[in-house]
Every structure is written in structure tokens, then in C-alpha cells.
CSV table of C-alpha atoms and ligand atoms in Angstrom, one decimal:
chain,number,residue,atom,x,y,z
A,10,MET,CA,-2.0,0.3,-29.8
A,11,HIS,CA,-2.5,3.5,-31.7
A,12,ILE,CA,-3.3,6.7,-29.8
A,13,ASN,CA,-6.5,7.1,-31.7
A,14,GLU,CA,-7.6,3.7,-30.5
A,15,GLN,CA,-6.8,4.7,-27.0
A,16,SER,CA,-8.7,7.9,-27.3
A,17,ARG,CA,-11.8,6.0,-28.2
A,18,ILE,CA,-11.8,4.0,-25.0
A,19,SER,CA,-15.4,3.5,-23.9
A,20,ARG,CA,-16.9,5.6,-21.1
A,21,ARG,CA,-17.1,2.5,-19.0
A,22,GLY,CA,-13.4,1.9,-19.6
A,23,PHE,CA,-12.6,5.4,-18.6
A,24,ILE,CA,-14.6,5.1,-15.4
A,25,ALA,CA,-12.5,2.1,-14.6
A,26,ALA,CA,-9.3,3.9,-15.6
A,27,ALA,CA,-10.0,6.6,-13.2
A,28,GLY,CA,-10.6,4.2,-10.3
A,29,PHE,CA,-14.3,3.7,-10.4
A,30,SER,CA,-15.1,0.3,-11.6
A,31,GLY,CA,-18.9,0.3,-11.3
A,32,GLY,CA,-21.6,2.5,-12.6
A,33,ALA,CA,-23.3,2.6,-9.2
A,34,ALA,CA,-20.1,3.8,-7.5
A,35,PHE,CA,-19.6,6.3,-10.3
A,36,LEU,CA,-23.1,7.8,-9.9
A,37,ALA,CA,-22.7,7.8,-6.1
A,38,SER,CA,-19.4,9.6,-6.4
A,39,ARG,CA,-20.8,12.3,-8.7
A,40,THR,CA,-23.6,13.0,-6.3
A,41,LEU,CA,-21.3,13.1,-3.3
A,42,PHE,CA,-18.9,15.4,-5.2
A,43,ALA,CA,-21.6,17.7,-6.1
A,44,ARG,CA,-22.2,18.1,-2.4
A,45,GLU,CA,-18.5,18.3,-1.9
A,46,GLU,CA,-18.3,15.5,0.7
A,47,GLY,CA,-17.2,11.9,0.8
A,48,ILE,CA,-15.2,11.8,-2.3
A,49,VAL,CA,-12.1,10.5,-0.7
A,50,PRO,CA,-13.6,7.5,1.1
A,51,THR,CA,-15.6,6.8,-2.1
A,52,MET,CA,-12.4,6.8,-4.2
A,53,VAL,CA,-10.6,4.5,-1.7
A,54,ASN,CA,-13.6,2.0,-1.6
A,55,ALA,CA,-13.7,1.9,-5.4
A,56,ALA,CA,-9.9,1.3,-5.6
A,57,ALA,CA,-10.2,-1.7,-3.3
A,58,THR,CA,-11.9,-3.8,-5.9
A,59,ALA,CA,-10.7,-1.9,-9.0
A,60,LYS,CA,-9.6,-3.9,-12.0
A,61,ILE,CA,-6.1,-2.9,-13.1
A,62,THR,CA,-5.5,-2.8,-16.9
A,63,VAL,CA,-2.0,-3.0,-18.3
A,64,ARG,CA,-1.7,-0.9,-21.5
A,65,PRO,CA,1.7,-1.2,-23.4
A,66,LEU,CA,2.7,2.2,-24.8
A,67,ARG,CA,6.1,2.2,-26.6
A,68,ARG,CA,9.5,0.4,-26.0
A,69,ASN,CA,9.7,-0.7,-22.4
A,70,ILE,CA,6.9,1.5,-21.1
A,71,ALA,CA,3.4,0.6,-20.1
A,72,VAL,CA,0.6,2.3,-18.2
A,73,LEU,CA,-1.5,0.8,-15.4
A,74,GLU,CA,-5.1,2.1,-15.3
A,75,GLY,CA,-7.6,1.6,-12.6
A,76,SER,CA,-6.3,2.7,-9.1
A,77,GLY,CA,-6.5,6.5,-8.8
A,78,GLY,CA,-4.2,8.3,-11.2
A,79,ASN,CA,-2.6,6.6,-14.2
A,80,ILE,CA,0.7,4.7,-13.3
A,81,ALA,CA,3.5,4.6,-15.9
A,82,VAL,CA,5.9,1.7,-15.6
A,83,LEU,CA,9.4,1.5,-17.2
A,84,THR,CA,11.0,-1.9,-17.1
A,85,GLY,CA,14.5,-3.2,-17.7
A,86,PRO,CA,17.8,-4.4,-16.1
A,87,ASP,CA,17.8,-1.7,-13.5
A,88,GLY,CA,14.4,-2.9,-12.2
A,89,LYS,CA,11.0,-1.3,-12.5
A,90,LEU,CA,10.5,2.4,-12.3
A,91,LEU,CA,6.9,3.7,-11.6
A,92,VAL,CA,5.4,7.1,-12.0
A,93,ASP,CA,2.7,7.3,-9.3
A,94,ALA,CA,1.5,4.7,-6.8
A,95,GLY,CA,-2.3,4.6,-6.9
A,96,PHE,CA,-4.2,3.7,-3.8
A,97,ALA,CA,-2.7,1.3,-1.2
A,98,VAL,CA,-5.9,-0.8,-1.1
A,99,SER,CA,-5.1,-1.7,-4.8
A,100,ARG,CA,-1.8,-3.3,-3.8
A,101,PRO,CA,-2.8,-6.9,-4.7
A,102,GLN,CA,-4.1,-5.9,-8.2
A,103,ILE,CA,-1.2,-3.6,-8.9
A,104,SER,CA,1.3,-6.2,-7.7
A,105,SER,CA,-0.2,-8.8,-10.1
A,106,ALA,CA,-0.3,-6.3,-12.9
A,107,LEU,CA,3.4,-5.5,-12.4
A,108,VAL,CA,4.3,-9.2,-12.3
A,109,SER,CA,2.3,-9.8,-15.5
A,110,ILE,CA,4.6,-7.4,-17.3
A,111,ASN,CA,7.8,-9.2,-16.2
A,112,SER,CA,9.8,-10.3,-13.2
A,113,ASP,CA,11.9,-7.1,-12.9
A,114,PRO,CA,11.9,-6.0,-9.2
A,115,ILE,CA,10.4,-2.7,-8.2
A,116,LYS,CA,13.3,-0.2,-7.7
A,117,ARG,CA,12.1,3.3,-8.2
A,118,LEU,CA,9.0,5.4,-7.8
A,119,ILE,CA,8.4,9.0,-9.0
A,120,ASN,CA,5.4,10.9,-7.5
A,121,SER,CA,3.8,13.3,-10.0
A,122,HIS,CA,2.3,15.4,-7.1
A,123,TRP,CA,1.2,14.9,-3.6
A,124,HIS,CA,-2.5,13.9,-4.0
A,125,THR,CA,-3.5,10.7,-2.3
A,126,ASP,CA,-4.8,9.0,-5.5
A,127,HIS,CA,-1.1,9.2,-6.7
A,128,THR,CA,0.8,8.6,-3.5
A,129,ASP,CA,-1.3,6.4,-1.2
A,130,GLY,CA,0.7,3.4,-2.4
A,131,ASN,CA,4.1,5.0,-1.5
A,132,ALA,CA,4.6,3.0,1.7
A,133,TRP,CA,4.1,-0.5,0.2
A,134,LEU,CA,6.2,0.4,-2.8
A,135,HIS,CA,8.9,1.7,-0.5
A,136,ASP,CA,8.7,-1.6,1.4
A,137,ALA,CA,8.9,-3.5,-1.9
A,138,GLY,CA,12.2,-1.7,-2.7
A,139,ALA,CA,11.4,1.6,-4.3
A,140,VAL,CA,13.4,4.7,-3.8
A,141,ILE,CA,10.9,7.6,-4.0
A,142,THR,CA,11.6,10.8,-6.0
A,143,ALA,CA,9.4,13.9,-6.1
A,144,HIS,CA,9.3,17.7,-6.1
A,145,GLU,CA,10.3,19.2,-2.8
A,146,ASN,CA,6.7,20.5,-2.3
A,147,THR,CA,5.4,16.9,-2.5
A,148,LEU,CA,7.6,16.1,0.4
A,149,LYS,CA,6.4,19.2,2.3
A,150,ARG,CA,2.8,18.4,1.7
A,151,LEU,CA,3.1,14.7,2.6
A,152,SER,CA,5.1,15.5,5.8
A,153,VAL,CA,2.2,17.3,7.5
A,154,ALA,CA,-1.6,17.0,7.8
A,155,THR,CA,-3.0,18.7,4.7
A,156,ARG,CA,-6.5,19.8,3.9
A,157,VAL,CA,-8.1,19.8,0.5
A,158,GLU,CA,-11.2,22.0,0.7
A,159,GLY,CA,-12.5,20.9,-2.7
A,160,TRP,CA,-12.7,17.3,-1.2
A,161,SER,CA,-13.7,18.4,2.3
A,162,TYR,CA,-11.0,16.2,3.6
A,163,THR,CA,-7.9,16.5,5.8
A,164,PHE,CA,-5.1,14.0,5.1
A,165,PRO,CA,-2.8,13.0,8.0
A,166,ALA,CA,0.9,13.2,7.6
A,167,ALA,CA,2.3,10.3,5.7
A,168,PRO,CA,4.4,7.7,7.5
A,169,GLN,CA,8.2,8.0,7.2
A,170,GLY,CA,8.6,5.2,4.6
A,171,ALA,CA,6.0,6.9,2.3
A,172,LEU,CA,8.0,10.1,2.0
A,173,PRO,CA,10.2,10.9,-1.0
A,174,VAL,CA,13.9,10.7,-0.2
A,175,GLU,CA,15.1,12.3,-3.5
A,176,VAL,CA,13.6,15.7,-4.1
A,177,PHE,CA,14.4,18.5,-6.4
A,178,THR,CA,13.4,22.1,-7.2
A,179,ASN,CA,13.2,22.7,-11.0
A,180,GLU,CA,14.6,19.8,-13.0
A,181,HIS,CA,15.8,16.3,-12.2
A,182,ARG,CA,17.5,13.9,-14.6
A,183,MET,CA,18.1,10.2,-14.3
A,184,ASN,CA,19.3,7.4,-16.5
A,185,VAL,CA,17.4,4.2,-15.8
A,186,ASN,CA,17.0,1.1,-18.0
A,187,ASN,CA,18.9,2.7,-20.9
A,188,THR,CA,16.3,5.5,-20.9
A,189,ARG,CA,17.0,9.2,-20.2
A,190,ILE,CA,14.3,10.5,-17.9
A,191,VAL,CA,13.7,14.2,-17.3
A,192,CYS,CA,11.5,15.4,-14.5
A,193,ASN,CA,10.4,19.1,-14.9
A,194,TYR,CA,8.5,21.2,-12.3
A,195,TYR,CA,5.5,23.2,-13.4
A,196,PRO,CA,4.9,26.4,-11.7
A,197,PRO,CA,1.8,26.0,-9.5
A,198,ALA,CA,-1.0,24.5,-11.8
A,199,HIS,CA,-3.2,21.7,-10.4
A,200,THR,CA,-1.3,21.9,-7.1
A,201,ASP,CA,2.1,23.5,-6.2
A,202,CYS,CA,3.8,20.1,-6.5
A,203,ASP,CA,3.1,19.0,-10.1
A,204,ILE,CA,5.9,17.6,-12.3
A,205,SER,CA,6.1,16.1,-15.8
A,206,VAL,CA,8.2,13.0,-16.4
A,207,TYR,CA,9.6,12.6,-19.9
A,208,PHE,CA,11.1,9.3,-21.2
A,209,GLU,CA,13.3,10.6,-24.1
A,210,GLU,CA,13.9,7.5,-26.2
A,211,ALA,CA,10.3,6.4,-26.1
A,212,ASP,CA,9.0,10.0,-26.5
A,213,VAL,CA,6.4,9.3,-23.7
A,214,LEU,CA,5.4,12.2,-21.5
A,215,HIS,CA,3.5,11.8,-18.2
A,216,VAL,CA,1.9,15.1,-17.3
A,217,ALA,CA,0.5,14.5,-13.8
A,218,ASP,CA,-2.9,16.0,-13.2
A,219,THR,CA,-2.2,19.0,-15.4
A,220,TRP,CA,-4.2,17.0,-18.0
A,221,TRP,CA,-7.5,15.1,-17.5
A,222,ASN,CA,-8.3,13.6,-20.8
A,223,GLY,CA,-12.0,14.0,-21.7
A,224,VAL,CA,-13.3,15.3,-18.4
A,225,TYR,CA,-13.3,18.6,-16.4
A,226,PRO,CA,-10.3,18.6,-14.2
A,227,PHE,CA,-10.2,19.0,-10.4
A,228,ILE,CA,-8.1,22.0,-9.4
A,229,ASP,CA,-6.7,22.1,-5.8
A,230,TYR,CA,-6.7,25.7,-4.7
A,231,SER,CA,-6.0,24.5,-1.1
A,232,THR,CA,-2.5,23.5,-2.1
A,233,GLY,CA,-1.5,26.1,-4.7
A,234,GLY,CA,-3.6,25.2,-7.8
A,235,SER,CA,-5.5,27.7,-10.0
A,236,ILE,CA,-7.3,27.9,-13.4
A,237,ASP,CA,-4.6,30.2,-14.7
A,238,GLY,CA,-1.8,27.9,-13.6
A,239,SER,CA,-3.7,25.0,-15.2
A,240,ILE,CA,-3.9,26.9,-18.5
A,241,ARG,CA,-0.2,27.7,-18.3
A,242,ALA,CA,0.7,24.0,-17.7
A,243,ALA,CA,-1.4,23.0,-20.7
A,244,GLU,CA,0.7,25.4,-22.8
A,245,THR,CA,3.9,23.9,-21.3
A,246,ASN,CA,2.7,20.4,-22.3
A,247,LEU,CA,2.0,21.6,-25.8
A,248,ALA,CA,5.5,23.1,-26.0
A,249,MET,CA,7.0,19.8,-24.8
A,250,ALA,CA,5.2,17.5,-27.2
A,251,THR,CA,5.1,16.8,-30.9
A,252,SER,CA,2.4,15.0,-32.8
A,253,LYS,CA,4.3,11.7,-32.2
A,254,THR,CA,4.6,12.1,-28.4
A,255,ILE,CA,2.5,9.7,-26.4
A,256,ILE,CA,1.0,11.7,-23.5
A,257,VAL,CA,-0.1,10.1,-20.3
A,258,PRO,CA,-2.7,12.2,-18.4
A,259,GLY,CA,-3.3,12.0,-14.7
A,260,HIS,CA,-6.8,10.7,-15.4
A,261,GLY,CA,-8.5,9.4,-18.5
A,262,PRO,CA,-7.1,7.5,-21.5
A,263,VAL,CA,-3.6,8.0,-22.9
A,264,GLY,CA,-3.6,10.4,-25.8
A,265,GLY,CA,-1.6,12.8,-27.9
A,266,ARG,CA,-0.9,16.5,-28.5
A,267,ALA,CA,-4.2,17.2,-30.4
A,268,ASP,CA,-6.1,16.0,-27.3
A,269,VAL,CA,-4.2,18.4,-25.1
A,270,VAL,CA,-5.0,21.3,-27.6
A,271,GLU,CA,-8.7,20.5,-27.2
A,272,PHE,CA,-8.3,20.5,-23.4
A,273,ARG,CA,-6.4,23.8,-23.4
A,274,ASP,CA,-9.0,25.4,-25.6
A,275,MET,CA,-11.8,24.2,-23.3
A,276,LEU,CA,-10.0,25.7,-20.3
A,277,VAL,CA,-9.4,29.0,-22.0
A,278,ALA,CA,-13.0,29.4,-23.3
A,279,ILE,CA,-14.7,28.5,-20.0
A,280,ARG,CA,-12.3,30.8,-18.1
A,281,GLU,CA,-13.3,33.7,-20.4
A,282,ASN,CA,-17.0,33.0,-20.0
A,283,VAL,CA,-16.8,32.8,-16.2
A,284,ALA,CA,-14.5,35.9,-15.9
A,285,LEU,CA,-17.0,37.9,-17.9
A,286,LEU,CA,-19.9,37.0,-15.6
A,287,LYS,CA,-17.8,37.7,-12.5
A,288,LYS,CA,-16.7,41.0,-13.9
A,289,ARG,CA,-20.4,41.9,-14.4
A,290,GLY,CA,-21.0,41.3,-10.7
A,291,ARG,CA,-22.6,37.9,-10.8
A,292,SER,CA,-22.3,35.9,-7.6
A,293,ILE,CA,-20.9,32.4,-7.7
A,294,ASP,CA,-24.5,30.9,-7.7
A,295,GLU,CA,-25.7,33.3,-10.4
A,296,THR,CA,-22.6,32.4,-12.5
A,297,ILE,CA,-23.3,28.6,-12.1
A,298,ALA,CA,-27.0,29.3,-13.0
A,299,ALA,CA,-25.9,31.1,-16.2
A,300,LYS,CA,-24.2,27.8,-17.3
A,301,PRO,CA,-21.0,29.2,-18.7
A,302,THR,CA,-19.8,25.6,-19.5
A,303,ALA,CA,-22.9,24.6,-21.4
A,304,GLY,CA,-21.3,24.2,-24.8
A,305,TYR,CA,-18.7,21.8,-23.3
A,306,ASP,CA,-20.7,19.7,-20.8
A,307,GLU,CA,-21.7,16.9,-23.1
A,308,LYS,CA,-18.1,15.9,-23.7
A,309,TRP,CA,-16.4,17.1,-20.5
A,310,GLY,CA,-19.0,17.1,-17.8
A,311,GLN,CA,-19.7,13.4,-17.4
A,312,PHE,CA,-17.3,12.6,-14.6
A,313,LEU,CA,-16.5,13.6,-11.0
A,314,THR,CA,-16.0,17.3,-11.6
A,315,THR,CA,-19.6,18.3,-12.6
A,316,PRO,CA,-20.3,21.4,-14.7
A,317,ALA,CA,-21.3,23.3,-11.5
A,318,ALA,CA,-18.2,22.1,-9.6
A,319,PHE,CA,-15.9,23.1,-12.4
A,320,THR,CA,-17.6,26.5,-12.8
A,321,ARG,CA,-17.0,27.0,-9.1
A,322,LEU,CA,-13.3,26.1,-9.4
A,323,VAL,CA,-12.8,28.5,-12.3
A,324,TYR,CA,-14.8,31.3,-10.5
A,325,MET,CA,-12.4,31.1,-7.5
A,326,GLY,CA,-9.5,31.9,-9.8
A,327,VAL,CA,-10.6,34.8,-12.0
B,16,LIG,ZN1,-4.3,15.5,-8.4
């Protein structure tokens, strides 16, 4: 499938891709998120019945959409390697989706960052045979109870089997299924644990939640994220990709470099608008009322992070 075709995925398809299979659940989530409560239980409930879609990308790589963040899957003689684990309640659907690709056993899992919509499935994937790799900060965050203010939720420490056993600081390379894989740490961006995973021969780049394709991103200030870090990560992604690179976002449809340019430009423009209002002494509520995102809301403001919620996230960091 061509990247352009993937970019034109329907809104309904996108909602499913991000783990919200029904319109009602989607609307309920938005309302809850606007009040900044209940988003985590809502995400988990949606993931329990979420339909998982297998989208072949290039060579032996596919992406599974539908349970939390996008899951990349590399197959071959060394067994399956996954980037991200989705929600544990989606195990039956994810298992079926993996078997539908081929019978290779599950051998490896890389966590793109610590957030529950990317790591909740760690325990069952570990039980199924996966050795878990992640940035050292992902191990730190998962090892203790961790609060995300933006979700009004405190996650308990993960069980032992869910913890990464192979951790790194800046860069980690592996050779799996005749594919060179490079994991690179971003300085704090969406969280302080974010890594990119690049599959060299296939020219496929998974960029964690440093990119949300087509929607305003969530930024987790509680665990080291910021708007400026998010902009820096978008620049890093542009430096790593060419026009031929297939880029897998944390949320939303798979796309390419031009889509990341548009995302970066949106972040920069809204940051400027919000910073100007804050500099003039506007309070956070006055800034939201001034609608600094207005020119972007039709395209980017239709998902969980509402225009008001995103304005708040930017205001906190300028
Ligand atoms: Zn995240």
C-alpha cells in the first residue's frame, strides 16, 4: 500500500487505529478528556473489544493498528520482534493478528516509551517468549508507581515479568531477521523515555509518540515531556527520514516525511501563538479563550487532545 493511500485513512479508521472502535466511545472519551478524568479506564475498555488491523509496510514488516499505540512487527527466522505491546486486554485480538501474519514465534519486544497504551501488554508478551528492550528511563518509570497528571491517573509499578531486561542510554543496535535495527534515544520530548526504532534495509522508522499523525499530540509533562522537546524530536525525525522512509507514528495512520513536516510546522506555529499570549500576561484560561489553535483545529482538533487541552499543554511549556 502506498503512503498516500495510508494517509487517506478514514476518520473512522483512525479512531479504530488509536484504540477507539466506536463513535460513542470516541465522543465519551473526548468529553472525559476535556474534564481530564477517566481517560485511562476508557482507553482500556475500548481496547478490550478493539478490532486489530494488520497493515503490511515493506519487506518483512507490518503494523498492527487498534490497541493503544501502533505496533510494528518484524518477522523472520529469528522469530517475531514487536515494537510496542498495546493493552493487555487486547491479547486475544493481537495474538490472532500475529498468527495471521505467519507462525513465527514471539521472541522480542521493544518499548518505544513507558506509557501504558504501549507497555500494558508487556507481561503476556514476556510470558509468550519475548525479551524486552527499552530505554533505561522506561525501566525506571515502570518499576515504580507513576502519576500522569494530564490523565489524572497513577499507574502502579509493573510486575517483574513486564519490565525491560535489556536497557540502554543513547543508542542500541541489534541484528534480527537479517535486518539491522537501530534504537535511538530522543532527549526528553513526549516523555523522558522516548526512542525511535529504525529498520535499515526496509527504511521503516517507528517514532514512538513523538508523532501523532493528523491529531494534536498528548505531551506528558509529569514524566519529562514538553512542547519544546516535542518540536526538537520532530526535527530529529525529519533529519532521520528521506522522502522514501515509511514512518510509523505512535498514533494515527502510517505516513511519510511530508506529513511530519506538517506536524512540526503546526507545533511551531501554535507554540508561537501561545507564547505571545503568555508573554502579554494572559492567564491560561484567557489564552484558551483567545483560541490560539483556531487555524489548525479542523484538521488536528478532532481527537482526544482537544484544542483547549492542547493549548493548555503548550502553555505549560512556554
Ligand atoms: Zn505516549
